[in-house]
Amino acid sequence: MPIEFTLNGAPCRVPTRPGESLLETLRERCGIGSLKDGCSPQGQCGCCLALIDGHPKVTCAMPAAAAEGKTIVTLEGVAAGERDLIARAFAAAAGLQCGFCIPGIALRAKHLTDKNPDPSRAEIARAIDVHLCRCTGYVKIVDAIALLARAKRGEPLPEPCAEGRVGSSLARYRAAAYTVGERDYVDDLTRPGMLHGAVVLSPHPRAKVVRVDTTRARAHPGVVAVATAADVPGERWYGLIYPDWPGFVAAGEEVRCVGDVLAAVAAVDRHTARQAAQLVDVEYEVLTPVLDPAAALAPAAPRVNPRHENRLSHSVIRRGDVDAALARSAHVVSGTWTTQRIEHCYLEPESALAEPLPGGRLGLYTQGQGVFDDRRQVATFLGVSEDRISVELVPNGGAFGGKEDMSVQAQTALLAHLSRRPVKLTLSREESIRLHPKRHPITMRYTVGCDADGRLTAVKARMLGDSGAYASVGGKVLERAAGHACGPYRVPHVDVEAIAAYTNNPPCGAMRGFGANQAHFAIEGCMDLLARHAGLDAWEMRWRNALQVGDTFSTGQVLEKSVGIKRTLAAVRDRYFEAKHQGRAVGIACGLKNSGIGNGAEEWGKARLVVESDGTVSLYNGYTEMGQGLLTVLIQFAVEVTGLPATLFRPKVDSTYALGCGQTTGSRATMFGGRAVMTAAAKLRTDLDAGRTLTELAGREYAADVVTNDTTALGAPVAKVKTHTSFGYATQVCILDEQGRVERFIAAHDVGRAVNPALCEGQIEGSIHMGLGYALTEELPCVNGMPATFKLRELGVLRARDMPAVEVILVEEPEPEGPLGAKGVGEIGLVPTAAAVAGALEAYDGVRRTTLPMKDSPAARAMSVGRIRSG
Ligand code: FES
Ligand code: FES
């Protein structure tokens, strides 16, 4: 049925189908790219905001028919001068990271500042309440909107930092395009003749697949291809560590979780593909699922995954004689700490586009955290050599570890292969939550001792994590939890075991912090308990035990450099004691997080600088931009070395060169990627210093592949233990108000070298936002293996009005193995957060909470999100 409306000043008459949302009409029929789909049809993220008759409305929850006769304005229709002002305000304030949420917020900002020329920060926070941002913690978004308001009142915007050397807050690469919605994410890409894909997921966590019948789906009008396990020409099973995850579950096999894919459909449009997917008939023989990791380890438990026993991993650290040390200790505390499964909740759901290329090759556009791993796995799946597939990263709308594993790349590639047409497949929010790995729930039993002066004597810990149906990197997460079990403290006697178990729950894998968050919640809780026994202040307890150069880390590694934990403690000291003396409820926690995977992994930074004929320099690297600002800081390293202006560099991540570095994980991309860029840039600098111009150098390539391979595996019998290249350190302070709400957070972080201070702060602010959700409101419980909710608001991610004031203190303790002293900052921001909140809550009401999220607390009750009502 056609509807008529005015869109950005022009009359429109477009056909619609019954039930079509206005978002679908505007994106798919009118080509409006500034509206993004983060959660349709929930109406809970704000990414699809438009002005309708002058009012801001989310368009995914609005039937297209309701737009009849309306006047619709999107960012595309905002006057060029104002668009430019909005873009410059967000760039100047560093008010964006992955950018996926930003166009919706930018339009909201325009509307707000039109109506209220001088909004307060609280008014801004309230105005953007509909909008979810998973990256920024909203701090710099509010800054940007305040800046925009001032600019609209005639005040000049700050000049953007253009020089871009290391240490300057160079504006994020392509910040303006991100802000006004001109930067394409995968789901924004189109190709002539492109088909749309949809997947069929298992409704059961464990069942035998008796039959997969695609007859009705194939007959559906508009369907071009249907794929099942029988159509996979190559190896159907993939996985980052173990190939235990089938791209399609075949008849005769078991489904192992509610994210398992049975079939995929390609059709002329997304709606038809989804309709047809519902016509795939799957017959199941339902089996009793294994839902508890402890039960999974019982001898008689059914095997969850045919490729591996139920005990996925067992990590052990033993140093000294723990039992004897505990027996000698003046004070000993014990307890069990439990953490929850949570959803990454990146705003951009998974999407891939595959297209046949001349010569029988295939092009793959992916948002993965390791595009070369994606290429390798897709090639194996299709049974072709890797060089038959060209891959390109489309910088994603958030990942946080959840886009390390394959999502829909293989199925999309197969549909393109079968149909011989371009195919794009984008998951709905519900499908995304069902399919990708989550943060591990871990149960941790701790016993920790100290002497009469509060000096730690021994740590004994037993950890059990629920890794769900597939290995993903779950074994490594528990290994990392074991390695971080003692926190940033000197502990002479250590006895830690960590087990990851398969279950029929959704898989768990990498998520920002990677096991360190869970371990710190427990060990920092023990530190508070021991401080009380020893009669010490919590700050003093940490100061006495904090690692220094020359101390031994829990894994046995002697720390030789860049140990900034004491400097971060010193940085918060005055504020911490001042708040305590004012009678406030205050919590403090420390943390460390490895920078670089380590544990014996060979790690690479790879870069190519190519001088182009137009005078620009292409900067190729192998790591993924996912909002953390990697491409911007790599430009800064190149600027620092070559002296060329930042505007000349064009970052690219694709398979033009063999730059596979594995996953963008372990807070390592800045460290290893930066080293490679600096090495390549030094070669270019040599030519420039010889008097050659860029015009003369057009076509020249400058290459650097830099390897780090001197770390040792956990528990390896080596003379010199070095489990990690580097660590970031942090101390965080949580201050509550008189009602027990989180009022203020102070975060001091040793970042080695702040390559871009504004981006650094943004990483930490965003992490604290994520950490507060983890502490208080976020969880993804499952009922019989199925997530209990798919609604963003119920997942508990904090809204702008829930955020406390955040003060970030950057401490620079240079890392000699990092580029110009830098080390990773992407993960550590939320490692100590939950423990700091727990300490503050205990100071407030005397209750020591050992289970996350701490929903029974006044701080959690004060939040606007997090109550699951879906049942
Ligand atoms: S996509 Fe419309 S509110 Fe999320
Ligand atoms: S910048 Fe807001 S979701 Fe990424």
PDB file of N, CA and C in Angstrom, residues 38 98 132-136 240 245 340-350 367 369 396-405 429 432-441 472-473 477 506-515 517-518 626 664-665 766 769-771 773-774 778-780 787 789 791-792 795-798 827 830:
ATOM      1  N   GLY A  38      19.247  -0.703  15.710  1.00  0.00           N
ATOM      2  CA  GLY A  38      19.931  -1.349  16.821  1.00  0.00           C
ATOM      3  C   GLY A  38      19.069  -2.338  17.568  1.00  0.00           C
ATOM      4  N   CYS A  98      32.292   3.994  18.698  1.00  0.00           N
ATOM      5  CA  CYS A  98      31.961   3.234  17.483  1.00  0.00           C
ATOM      6  C   CYS A  98      31.049   4.027  16.572  1.00  0.00           C
ATOM      7  N   LEU A 132      20.588   4.619  23.818  1.00  0.00           N
ATOM      8  CA  LEU A 132      21.547   3.742  24.477  1.00  0.00           C
ATOM      9  C   LEU A 132      22.898   3.921  23.804  1.00  0.00           C
ATOM     10  N   CYS A 133      23.924   4.102  24.601  1.00  0.00           N
ATOM     11  CA  CYS A 133      25.282   4.080  24.073  1.00  0.00           C
ATOM     12  C   CYS A 133      26.063   3.088  24.915  1.00  0.00           C
ATOM     13  N   ARG A 134      26.678   2.111  24.266  1.00  0.00           N
ATOM     14  CA  ARG A 134      27.424   1.096  24.995  1.00  0.00           C
ATOM     15  C   ARG A 134      28.897   1.473  25.131  1.00  0.00           C
ATOM     16  N   CYS A 135      29.322   2.514  24.419  1.00  0.00           N
ATOM     17  CA  CYS A 135      30.763   2.793  24.356  1.00  0.00           C
ATOM     18  C   CYS A 135      31.226   3.903  25.292  1.00  0.00           C
ATOM     19  N   THR A 136      30.500   4.995  25.341  1.00  0.00           N
ATOM     20  CA  THR A 136      31.086   6.243  25.845  1.00  0.00           C
ATOM     21  C   THR A 136      30.866   6.506  27.324  1.00  0.00           C
ATOM     22  N   LEU A 240      37.667 -20.602  17.015  1.00  0.00           N
ATOM     23  CA  LEU A 240      38.931 -19.877  17.120  1.00  0.00           C
ATOM     24  C   LEU A 240      40.041 -20.744  17.698  1.00  0.00           C
ATOM     25  N   TRP A 245      32.316 -25.839  16.455  1.00  0.00           N
ATOM     26  CA  TRP A 245      31.108 -25.046  16.245  1.00  0.00           C
ATOM     27  C   TRP A 245      30.678 -25.205  14.785  1.00  0.00           C
ATOM     28  N   GLN A 340      27.704 -13.057  37.053  1.00  0.00           N
ATOM     29  CA  GLN A 340      26.591 -13.413  36.166  1.00  0.00           C
ATOM     30  C   GLN A 340      26.991 -13.438  34.689  1.00  0.00           C
ATOM     31  N   ARG A 341      26.167 -14.077  33.910  1.00  0.00           N
ATOM     32  CA  ARG A 341      26.294 -13.980  32.451  1.00  0.00           C
ATOM     33  C   ARG A 341      25.778 -12.600  32.028  1.00  0.00           C
ATOM     34  N   ILE A 342      26.529 -11.919  31.188  1.00  0.00           N
ATOM     35  CA  ILE A 342      25.955 -10.685  30.635  1.00  0.00           C
ATOM     36  C   ILE A 342      26.167 -10.632  29.126  1.00  0.00           C
ATOM     37  N   GLU A 343      25.378  -9.786  28.536  1.00  0.00           N
ATOM     38  CA  GLU A 343      25.326  -9.602  27.097  1.00  0.00           C
ATOM     39  C   GLU A 343      26.221  -8.411  26.719  1.00  0.00           C
ATOM     40  N   HIS A 344      26.942  -8.555  25.614  1.00  0.00           N
ATOM     41  CA  HIS A 344      27.806  -7.446  25.180  1.00  0.00           C
ATOM     42  C   HIS A 344      26.989  -6.200  24.848  1.00  0.00           C
ATOM     43  N   CYS A 345      25.869  -6.445  24.203  1.00  0.00           N
ATOM     44  CA  CYS A 345      24.953  -5.334  23.920  1.00  0.00           C
ATOM     45  C   CYS A 345      25.590  -4.244  23.068  1.00  0.00           C
ATOM     46  N   TYR A 346      26.493  -4.631  22.185  1.00  0.00           N
ATOM     47  CA  TYR A 346      26.947  -3.629  21.207  1.00  0.00           C
ATOM     48  C   TYR A 346      25.731  -3.193  20.410  1.00  0.00           C
ATOM     49  N   LEU A 347      25.763  -1.948  19.989  1.00  0.00           N
ATOM     50  CA  LEU A 347      24.561  -1.405  19.359  1.00  0.00           C
ATOM     51  C   LEU A 347      24.348  -1.941  17.951  1.00  0.00           C
ATOM     52  N   GLU A 348      25.418  -2.346  17.285  1.00  0.00           N
ATOM     53  CA  GLU A 348      25.264  -2.850  15.919  1.00  0.00           C
ATOM     54  C   GLU A 348      25.174  -4.371  15.935  1.00  0.00           C
ATOM     55  N   PRO A 349      24.019  -4.931  15.589  1.00  0.00           N
ATOM     56  CA  PRO A 349      23.936  -6.390  15.515  1.00  0.00           C
ATOM     57  C   PRO A 349      24.847  -6.926  14.403  1.00  0.00           C
ATOM     58  N   GLU A 350      25.106  -8.224  14.451  1.00  0.00           N
ATOM     59  CA  GLU A 350      26.008  -8.839  13.498  1.00  0.00           C
ATOM     60  C   GLU A 350      25.448  -8.760  12.080  1.00  0.00           C
ATOM     61  N   GLN A 367      32.480  -7.356  10.016  1.00  0.00           N
ATOM     62  CA  GLN A 367      32.707  -6.445  11.141  1.00  0.00           C
ATOM     63  C   GLN A 367      33.478  -7.157  12.240  1.00  0.00           C
ATOM     64  N   GLN A 369      36.336  -9.040  14.682  1.00  0.00           N
ATOM     65  CA  GLN A 369      37.486  -8.513  15.417  1.00  0.00           C
ATOM     66  C   GLN A 369      38.812  -9.054  14.881  1.00  0.00           C
ATOM     67  N   ASN A 396      33.273  -1.686  13.020  1.00  0.00           N
ATOM     68  CA  ASN A 396      31.972  -2.104  13.535  1.00  0.00           C
ATOM     69  C   ASN A 396      31.384  -1.130  14.548  1.00  0.00           C
ATOM     70  N   GLY A 397      30.121  -1.388  14.845  1.00  0.00           N
ATOM     71  CA  GLY A 397      29.397  -0.570  15.805  1.00  0.00           C
ATOM     72  C   GLY A 397      29.455  -1.176  17.190  1.00  0.00           C
ATOM     73  N   GLY A 398      30.663  -1.435  17.648  1.00  0.00           N
ATOM     74  CA  GLY A 398      30.878  -2.020  18.970  1.00  0.00           C
ATOM     75  C   GLY A 398      31.087  -3.517  18.880  1.00  0.00           C
ATOM     76  N   ALA A 399      31.939  -4.037  19.767  1.00  0.00           N
ATOM     77  CA  ALA A 399      32.227  -5.476  19.752  1.00  0.00           C
ATOM     78  C   ALA A 399      32.515  -5.976  21.172  1.00  0.00           C
ATOM     79  N   PHE A 400      33.500  -5.380  21.831  1.00  0.00           N
ATOM     80  CA  PHE A 400      33.817  -5.706  23.234  1.00  0.00           C
ATOM     81  C   PHE A 400      34.161  -7.179  23.430  1.00  0.00           C
ATOM     82  N   GLY A 401      34.659  -7.821  22.394  1.00  0.00           N
ATOM     83  CA  GLY A 401      34.989  -9.244  22.477  1.00  0.00           C
ATOM     84  C   GLY A 401      33.950 -10.127  21.824  1.00  0.00           C
ATOM     85  N   GLY A 402      32.730  -9.631  21.690  1.00  0.00           N
ATOM     86  CA  GLY A 402      31.628 -10.467  21.194  1.00  0.00           C
ATOM     87  C   GLY A 402      31.645 -10.709  19.710  1.00  0.00           C
ATOM     88  N   LYS A 403      32.578 -10.071  18.989  1.00  0.00           N
ATOM     89  CA  LYS A 403      32.663 -10.304  17.550  1.00  0.00           C
ATOM     90  C   LYS A 403      33.982 -10.972  17.174  1.00  0.00           C
ATOM     91  N   GLU A 404      34.540 -11.716  18.150  1.00  0.00           N
ATOM     92  CA  GLU A 404      35.731 -12.492  17.825  1.00  0.00           C
ATOM     93  C   GLU A 404      35.337 -13.760  17.059  1.00  0.00           C
ATOM     94  N   ASP A 405      34.335 -14.450  17.559  1.00  0.00           N
ATOM     95  CA  ASP A 405      33.905 -15.679  16.895  1.00  0.00           C
ATOM     96  C   ASP A 405      33.145 -15.346  15.615  1.00  0.00           C
ATOM     97  N   ARG A 429      18.055  -8.182  16.831  1.00  0.00           N
ATOM     98  CA  ARG A 429      18.605  -8.106  18.184  1.00  0.00           C
ATOM     99  C   ARG A 429      18.434  -9.441  18.913  1.00  0.00           C
ATOM    100  N   SER A 432      20.859 -11.938  17.561  1.00  0.00           N
ATOM    101  CA  SER A 432      22.211 -11.596  18.007  1.00  0.00           C
ATOM    102  C   SER A 432      22.448 -12.112  19.423  1.00  0.00           C
ATOM    103  N   ILE A 433      21.491 -11.874  20.295  1.00  0.00           N
ATOM    104  CA  ILE A 433      21.665 -12.291  21.693  1.00  0.00           C
ATOM    105  C   ILE A 433      21.715 -13.812  21.790  1.00  0.00           C
ATOM    106  N   ARG A 434      20.942 -14.495  20.973  1.00  0.00           N
ATOM    107  CA  ARG A 434      20.954 -15.958  21.041  1.00  0.00           C
ATOM    108  C   ARG A 434      22.254 -16.540  20.507  1.00  0.00           C
ATOM    109  N   LEU A 435      22.848 -15.856  19.547  1.00  0.00           N
ATOM    110  CA  LEU A 435      23.923 -16.497  18.794  1.00  0.00           C
ATOM    111  C   LEU A 435      25.334 -16.237  19.326  1.00  0.00           C
ATOM    112  N   HIS A 436      25.638 -15.036  19.769  1.00  0.00           N
ATOM    113  CA  HIS A 436      27.059 -14.769  20.048  1.00  0.00           C
ATOM    114  C   HIS A 436      27.420 -15.061  21.517  1.00  0.00           C
ATOM    115  N   PRO A 437      28.697 -15.368  21.747  1.00  0.00           N
ATOM    116  CA  PRO A 437      29.140 -15.693  23.112  1.00  0.00           C
ATOM    117  C   PRO A 437      29.022 -14.511  24.074  1.00  0.00           C
ATOM    118  N   LYS A 438      28.830 -14.846  25.331  1.00  0.00           N
ATOM    119  CA  LYS A 438      28.583 -13.867  26.401  1.00  0.00           C
ATOM    120  C   LYS A 438      29.764 -13.795  27.366  1.00  0.00           C
ATOM    121  N   ARG A 439      29.619 -12.928  28.384  1.00  0.00           N
ATOM    122  CA  ARG A 439      30.598 -12.936  29.475  1.00  0.00           C
ATOM    123  C   ARG A 439      30.298 -14.122  30.394  1.00  0.00           C
ATOM    124  N   HIS A 440      31.377 -14.814  30.807  1.00  0.00           N
ATOM    125  CA  HIS A 440      31.214 -16.019  31.633  1.00  0.00           C
ATOM    126  C   HIS A 440      30.638 -15.736  33.020  1.00  0.00           C
ATOM    127  N   PRO A 441      29.628 -16.475  33.405  1.00  0.00           N
ATOM    128  CA  PRO A 441      29.332 -16.556  34.841  1.00  0.00           C
ATOM    129  C   PRO A 441      30.407 -17.435  35.481  1.00  0.00           C
ATOM    130  N   SER A 472      34.645 -21.467  21.949  1.00  0.00           N
ATOM    131  CA  SER A 472      35.021 -20.065  21.721  1.00  0.00           C
ATOM    132  C   SER A 472      36.421 -19.875  22.320  1.00  0.00           C
ATOM    133  N   VAL A 473      36.600 -18.871  23.153  1.00  0.00           N
ATOM    134  CA  VAL A 473      37.877 -18.701  23.846  1.00  0.00           C
ATOM    135  C   VAL A 473      37.681 -18.898  25.353  1.00  0.00           C
ATOM    136  N   VAL A 477      39.612 -17.588  28.786  1.00  0.00           N
ATOM    137  CA  VAL A 477      39.014 -16.667  29.763  1.00  0.00           C
ATOM    138  C   VAL A 477      39.257 -17.183  31.176  1.00  0.00           C
ATOM    139  N   PRO A 506      23.820 -20.582  26.303  1.00  0.00           N
ATOM    140  CA  PRO A 506      24.493 -19.839  25.227  1.00  0.00           C
ATOM    141  C   PRO A 506      25.994 -19.829  25.470  1.00  0.00           C
ATOM    142  N   PRO A 507      26.777 -19.893  24.408  1.00  0.00           N
ATOM    143  CA  PRO A 507      28.227 -19.921  24.602  1.00  0.00           C
ATOM    144  C   PRO A 507      28.728 -18.656  25.283  1.00  0.00           C
ATOM    145  N   CYS A 508      29.806 -18.813  26.034  1.00  0.00           N
ATOM    146  CA  CYS A 508      30.472 -17.657  26.629  1.00  0.00           C
ATOM    147  C   CYS A 508      31.894 -17.598  26.096  1.00  0.00           C
ATOM    148  N   GLY A 509      32.361 -16.411  25.886  1.00  0.00           N
ATOM    149  CA  GLY A 509      33.699 -16.261  25.319  1.00  0.00           C
ATOM    150  C   GLY A 509      34.335 -14.975  25.778  1.00  0.00           C
ATOM    151  N   ALA A 510      34.865 -14.239  24.822  1.00  0.00           N
ATOM    152  CA  ALA A 510      35.585 -13.009  25.165  1.00  0.00           C
ATOM    153  C   ALA A 510      34.607 -11.898  25.476  1.00  0.00           C
ATOM    154  N   MET A 511      34.865 -11.190  26.539  1.00  0.00           N
ATOM    155  CA  MET A 511      34.228  -9.901  26.759  1.00  0.00           C
ATOM    156  C   MET A 511      35.174  -9.040  27.595  1.00  0.00           C
ATOM    157  N   ARG A 512      35.257  -7.810  27.181  1.00  0.00           N
ATOM    158  CA  ARG A 512      36.115  -6.794  27.794  1.00  0.00           C
ATOM    159  C   ARG A 512      36.470  -7.106  29.265  1.00  0.00           C
ATOM    160  N   GLY A 513      37.717  -7.414  29.483  1.00  0.00           N
ATOM    161  CA  GLY A 513      38.189  -7.778  30.823  1.00  0.00           C
ATOM    162  C   GLY A 513      38.564  -9.241  30.916  1.00  0.00           C
ATOM    163  N   PHE A 514      37.847 -10.107  30.150  1.00  0.00           N
ATOM    164  CA  PHE A 514      38.296 -11.458  29.831  1.00  0.00           C
ATOM    165  C   PHE A 514      38.684 -12.268  31.068  1.00  0.00           C
ATOM    166  N   GLY A 515      37.794 -12.342  32.029  1.00  0.00           N
ATOM    167  CA  GLY A 515      38.078 -13.145  33.221  1.00  0.00           C
ATOM    168  C   GLY A 515      38.680 -12.346  34.357  1.00  0.00           C
ATOM    169  N   ASN A 517      37.796  -9.350  35.334  1.00  0.00           N
ATOM    170  CA  ASN A 517      36.747  -8.663  36.092  1.00  0.00           C
ATOM    171  C   ASN A 517      36.217  -9.568  37.197  1.00  0.00           C
ATOM    172  N   GLN A 518      35.942 -10.817  36.803  1.00  0.00           N
ATOM    173  CA  GLN A 518      35.378 -11.746  37.770  1.00  0.00           C
ATOM    174  C   GLN A 518      36.359 -11.960  38.926  1.00  0.00           C
ATOM    175  N   MET A 626      36.945  -0.831  16.390  1.00  0.00           N
ATOM    176  CA  MET A 626      35.609  -1.181  16.901  1.00  0.00           C
ATOM    177  C   MET A 626      35.126  -0.127  17.891  1.00  0.00           C
ATOM    178  N   THR A 664      41.617  -8.910  17.469  1.00  0.00           N
ATOM    179  CA  THR A 664      41.832  -7.644  18.176  1.00  0.00           C
ATOM    180  C   THR A 664      41.319  -7.867  19.589  1.00  0.00           C
ATOM    181  N   THR A 665      42.212  -8.258  20.440  1.00  0.00           N
ATOM    182  CA  THR A 665      41.831  -8.750  21.766  1.00  0.00           C
ATOM    183  C   THR A 665      43.005  -8.539  22.715  1.00  0.00           C
ATOM    184  N   GLY A 766      33.758   4.931  29.338  1.00  0.00           N
ATOM    185  CA  GLY A 766      32.858   3.898  28.813  1.00  0.00           C
ATOM    186  C   GLY A 766      32.963   2.610  29.597  1.00  0.00           C
ATOM    187  N   HIS A 769      31.070   2.890  32.854  1.00  0.00           N
ATOM    188  CA  HIS A 769      29.643   2.706  32.562  1.00  0.00           C
ATOM    189  C   HIS A 769      29.316   1.217  32.469  1.00  0.00           C
ATOM    190  N   MET A 770      30.140   0.490  31.741  1.00  0.00           N
ATOM    191  CA  MET A 770      29.908  -0.953  31.597  1.00  0.00           C
ATOM    192  C   MET A 770      30.117  -1.665  32.929  1.00  0.00           C
ATOM    193  N   GLY A 771      31.106  -1.218  33.683  1.00  0.00           N
ATOM    194  CA  GLY A 771      31.399  -1.845  34.968  1.00  0.00           C
ATOM    195  C   GLY A 771      30.322  -1.593  36.004  1.00  0.00           C
ATOM    196  N   GLY A 773      27.145  -1.150  35.283  1.00  0.00           N
ATOM    197  CA  GLY A 773      26.057  -2.050  34.899  1.00  0.00           C
ATOM    198  C   GLY A 773      26.335  -3.460  35.384  1.00  0.00           C
ATOM    199  N   TYR A 774      27.581  -3.890  35.191  1.00  0.00           N
ATOM    200  CA  TYR A 774      27.994  -5.230  35.651  1.00  0.00           C
ATOM    201  C   TYR A 774      27.804  -5.342  37.159  1.00  0.00           C
ATOM    202  N   GLU A 778      23.152  -5.282  35.289  1.00  0.00           N
ATOM    203  CA  GLU A 778      23.171  -6.106  34.081  1.00  0.00           C
ATOM    204  C   GLU A 778      23.205  -7.593  34.397  1.00  0.00           C
ATOM    205  N   GLU A 779      22.395  -8.329  33.666  1.00  0.00           N
ATOM    206  CA  GLU A 779      22.457  -9.792  33.725  1.00  0.00           C
ATOM    207  C   GLU A 779      21.681 -10.344  32.545  1.00  0.00           C
ATOM    208  N   LEU A 780      22.035 -11.555  32.179  1.00  0.00           N
ATOM    209  CA  LEU A 780      21.292 -12.248  31.136  1.00  0.00           C
ATOM    210  C   LEU A 780      20.989 -13.664  31.638  1.00  0.00           C
ATOM    211  N   PRO A 787      17.748 -17.226  26.733  1.00  0.00           N
ATOM    212  CA  PRO A 787      17.814 -15.950  27.461  1.00  0.00           C
ATOM    213  C   PRO A 787      16.429 -15.506  27.908  1.00  0.00           C
ATOM    214  N   THR A 789      15.346 -12.598  28.484  1.00  0.00           N
ATOM    215  CA  THR A 789      14.847 -11.372  27.851  1.00  0.00           C
ATOM    216  C   THR A 789      15.732 -11.024  26.676  1.00  0.00           C
ATOM    217  N   LYS A 791      15.114  -7.704  25.602  1.00  0.00           N
ATOM    218  CA  LYS A 791      14.836  -6.269  25.602  1.00  0.00           C
ATOM    219  C   LYS A 791      16.022  -5.502  26.169  1.00  0.00           C
ATOM    220  N   LEU A 792      16.434  -4.488  25.448  1.00  0.00           N
ATOM    221  CA  LEU A 792      17.636  -3.761  25.848  1.00  0.00           C
ATOM    222  C   LEU A 792      17.490  -3.140  27.224  1.00  0.00           C
ATOM    223  N   LEU A 795      18.034  -5.647  29.927  1.00  0.00           N
ATOM    224  CA  LEU A 795      19.389  -6.175  30.069  1.00  0.00           C
ATOM    225  C   LEU A 795      20.199  -5.347  31.049  1.00  0.00           C
ATOM    226  N   GLY A 796      19.731  -4.154  31.352  1.00  0.00           N
ATOM    227  CA  GLY A 796      20.318  -3.404  32.459  1.00  0.00           C
ATOM    228  C   GLY A 796      21.448  -2.469  32.094  1.00  0.00           C
ATOM    229  N   VAL A 797      21.646  -2.203  30.811  1.00  0.00           N
ATOM    230  CA  VAL A 797      22.695  -1.248  30.428  1.00  0.00           C
ATOM    231  C   VAL A 797      22.252   0.155  30.852  1.00  0.00           C
ATOM    232  N   LEU A 798      23.123   0.847  31.546  1.00  0.00           N
ATOM    233  CA  LEU A 798      22.734   2.122  32.155  1.00  0.00           C
ATOM    234  C   LEU A 798      22.439   3.189  31.113  1.00  0.00           C
ATOM    235  N   GLU A 827      40.504  -2.577  28.109  1.00  0.00           N
ATOM    236  CA  GLU A 827      39.746  -3.480  28.973  1.00  0.00           C
ATOM    237  C   GLU A 827      39.786  -3.112  30.445  1.00  0.00           C
ATOM    238  N   LEU A 830      37.067  -1.450  33.484  1.00  0.00           N
ATOM    239  CA  LEU A 830      36.014  -1.968  34.348  1.00  0.00           C
ATOM    240  C   LEU A 830      36.479  -3.133  35.208  1.00  0.00           C
TER     241      LEU A 830
END
